[in-house]
PDB file of C-alpha atoms in Angstrom:
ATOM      1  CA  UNK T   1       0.000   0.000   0.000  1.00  0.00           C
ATOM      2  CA  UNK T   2       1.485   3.359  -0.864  1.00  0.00           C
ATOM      3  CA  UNK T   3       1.326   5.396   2.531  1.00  0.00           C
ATOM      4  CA  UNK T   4       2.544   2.486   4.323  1.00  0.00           C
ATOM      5  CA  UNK T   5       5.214   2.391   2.129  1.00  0.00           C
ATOM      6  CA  UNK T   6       5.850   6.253   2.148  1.00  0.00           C
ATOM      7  CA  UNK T   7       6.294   6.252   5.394  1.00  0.00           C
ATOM      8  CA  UNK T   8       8.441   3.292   5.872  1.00  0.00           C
ATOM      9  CA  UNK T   9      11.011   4.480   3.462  1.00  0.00           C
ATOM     10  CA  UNK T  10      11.353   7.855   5.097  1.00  0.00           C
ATOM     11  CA  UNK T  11      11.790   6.869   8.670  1.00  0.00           C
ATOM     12  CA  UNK T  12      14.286   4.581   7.436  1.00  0.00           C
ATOM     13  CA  UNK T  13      16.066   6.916   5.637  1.00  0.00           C
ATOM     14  CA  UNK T  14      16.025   9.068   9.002  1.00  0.00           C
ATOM     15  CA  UNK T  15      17.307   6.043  11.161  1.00  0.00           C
ATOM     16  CA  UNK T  16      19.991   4.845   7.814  1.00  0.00           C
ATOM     17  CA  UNK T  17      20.948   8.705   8.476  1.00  0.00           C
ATOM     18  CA  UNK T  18      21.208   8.745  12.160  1.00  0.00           C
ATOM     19  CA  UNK T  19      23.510   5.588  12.742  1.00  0.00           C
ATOM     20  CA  UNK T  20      25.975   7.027   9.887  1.00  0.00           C
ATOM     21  CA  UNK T  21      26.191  10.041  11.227  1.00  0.00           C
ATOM     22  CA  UNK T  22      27.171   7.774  14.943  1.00  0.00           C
ATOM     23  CA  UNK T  23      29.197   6.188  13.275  1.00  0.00           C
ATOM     24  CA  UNK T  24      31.348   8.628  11.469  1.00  0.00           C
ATOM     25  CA  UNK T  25      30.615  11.301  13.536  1.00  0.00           C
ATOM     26  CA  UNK T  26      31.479  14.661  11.841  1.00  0.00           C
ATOM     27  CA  UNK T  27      33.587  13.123   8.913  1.00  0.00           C
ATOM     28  CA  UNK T  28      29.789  12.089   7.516  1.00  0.00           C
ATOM     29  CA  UNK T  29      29.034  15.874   7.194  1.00  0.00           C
ATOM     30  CA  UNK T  30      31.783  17.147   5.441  1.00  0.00           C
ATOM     31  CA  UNK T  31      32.052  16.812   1.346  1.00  0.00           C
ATOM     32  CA  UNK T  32      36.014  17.670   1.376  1.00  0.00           C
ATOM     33  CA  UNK T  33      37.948  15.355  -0.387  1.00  0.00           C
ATOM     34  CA  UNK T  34      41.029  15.307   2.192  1.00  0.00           C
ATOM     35  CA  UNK T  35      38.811  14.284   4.996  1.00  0.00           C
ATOM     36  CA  UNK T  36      35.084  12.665   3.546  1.00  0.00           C
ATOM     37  CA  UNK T  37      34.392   9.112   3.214  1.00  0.00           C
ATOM     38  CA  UNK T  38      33.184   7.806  -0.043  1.00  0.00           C
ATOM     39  CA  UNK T  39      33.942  11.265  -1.814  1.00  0.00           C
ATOM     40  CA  UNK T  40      31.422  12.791  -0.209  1.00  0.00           C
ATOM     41  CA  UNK T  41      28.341  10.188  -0.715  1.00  0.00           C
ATOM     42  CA  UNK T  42      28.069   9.701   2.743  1.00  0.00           C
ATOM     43  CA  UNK T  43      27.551  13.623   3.310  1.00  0.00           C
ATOM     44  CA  UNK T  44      25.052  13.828   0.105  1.00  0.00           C
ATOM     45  CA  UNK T  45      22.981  10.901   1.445  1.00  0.00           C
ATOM     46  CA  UNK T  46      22.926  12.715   5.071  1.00  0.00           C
ATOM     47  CA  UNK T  47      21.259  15.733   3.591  1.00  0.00           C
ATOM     48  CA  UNK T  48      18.908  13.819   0.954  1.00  0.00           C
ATOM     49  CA  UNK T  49      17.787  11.942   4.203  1.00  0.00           C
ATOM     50  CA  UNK T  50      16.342  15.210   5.944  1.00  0.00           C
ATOM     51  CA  UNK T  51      14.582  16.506   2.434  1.00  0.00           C
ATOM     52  CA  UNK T  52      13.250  13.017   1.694  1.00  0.00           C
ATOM     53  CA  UNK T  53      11.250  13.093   4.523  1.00  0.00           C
ATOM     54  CA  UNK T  54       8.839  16.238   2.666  1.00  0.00           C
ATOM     55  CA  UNK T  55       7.802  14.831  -0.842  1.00  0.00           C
ATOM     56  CA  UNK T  56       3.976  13.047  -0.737  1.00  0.00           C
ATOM     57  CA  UNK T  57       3.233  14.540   2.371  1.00  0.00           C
ATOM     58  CA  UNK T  58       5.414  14.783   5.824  1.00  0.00           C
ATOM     59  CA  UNK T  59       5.191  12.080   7.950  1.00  0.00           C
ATOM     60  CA  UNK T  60       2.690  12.796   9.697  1.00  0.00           C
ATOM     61  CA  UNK T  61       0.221  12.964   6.911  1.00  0.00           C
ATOM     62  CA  UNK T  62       0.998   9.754   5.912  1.00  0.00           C
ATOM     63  CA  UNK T  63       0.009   8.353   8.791  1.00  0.00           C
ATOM     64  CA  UNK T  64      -3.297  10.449   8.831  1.00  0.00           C
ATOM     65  CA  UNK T  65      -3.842   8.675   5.656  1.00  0.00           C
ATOM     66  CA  UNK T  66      -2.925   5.134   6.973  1.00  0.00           C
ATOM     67  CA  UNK T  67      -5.127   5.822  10.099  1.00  0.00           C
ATOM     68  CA  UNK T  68      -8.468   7.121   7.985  1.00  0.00           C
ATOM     69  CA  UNK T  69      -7.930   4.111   5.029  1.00  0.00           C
ATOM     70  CA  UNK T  70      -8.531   1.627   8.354  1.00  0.00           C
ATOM     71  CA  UNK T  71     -11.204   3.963   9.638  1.00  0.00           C
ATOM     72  CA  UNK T  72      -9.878   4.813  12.754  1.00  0.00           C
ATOM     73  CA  UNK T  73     -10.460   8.629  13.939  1.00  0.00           C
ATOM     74  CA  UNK T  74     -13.769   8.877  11.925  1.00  0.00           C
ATOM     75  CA  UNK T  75     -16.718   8.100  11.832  1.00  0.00           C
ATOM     76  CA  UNK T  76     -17.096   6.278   8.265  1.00  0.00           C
ATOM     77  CA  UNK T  77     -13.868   5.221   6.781  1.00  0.00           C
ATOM     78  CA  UNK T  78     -12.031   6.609   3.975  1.00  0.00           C
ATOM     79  CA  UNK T  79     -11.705   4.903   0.442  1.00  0.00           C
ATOM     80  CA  UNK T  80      -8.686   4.836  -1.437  1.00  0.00           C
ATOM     81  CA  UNK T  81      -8.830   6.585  -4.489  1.00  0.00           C
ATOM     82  CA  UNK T  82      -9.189   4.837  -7.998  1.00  0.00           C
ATOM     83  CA  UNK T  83      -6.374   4.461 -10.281  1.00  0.00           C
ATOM     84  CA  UNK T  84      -6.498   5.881 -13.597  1.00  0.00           C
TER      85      UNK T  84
END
């Protein structure tokens, strides 16, 4: 299902981001060839992880979707729209 899916991929992406960035500590933010890992794909997927989180909806609306496509939080529940 798409929202569950939405959402999975961009709190992974969050927690992917979090453990680099413990792991590496400050050498995973930096893009300078002398000092970054990978040539700087490490820092590039450390800032794509924070934007990814927006596109489709935060979060937060995904879940809003999830919860009214199982009808919780409303009276009648929500159908998912038709594909074209």
């Amino acid at each position: 299902e798409g929202p569950q899916l939405s959402y999975h991929r961009k709190m992974s992406g969050l927690r992917m981001g979090k453990a680099i960035l413990e792991v590496l500590g400050p050498y995973a933010l930096t893009n300078d060839p002398s000092w970054a890992p990978s040539e700087g794909h490490v820092e590039a997927h450390q800032r794509s992880s924070i934007v990814a989180i927006h596109p489709g909806g935060t979060a937060d609306i995904q879940k809003v979707i999830m919860a009214r496509r199982i009808g919780i939080g409303r009276a009648t529940r929500e159908q998912a729209g038709a594909l074209a």
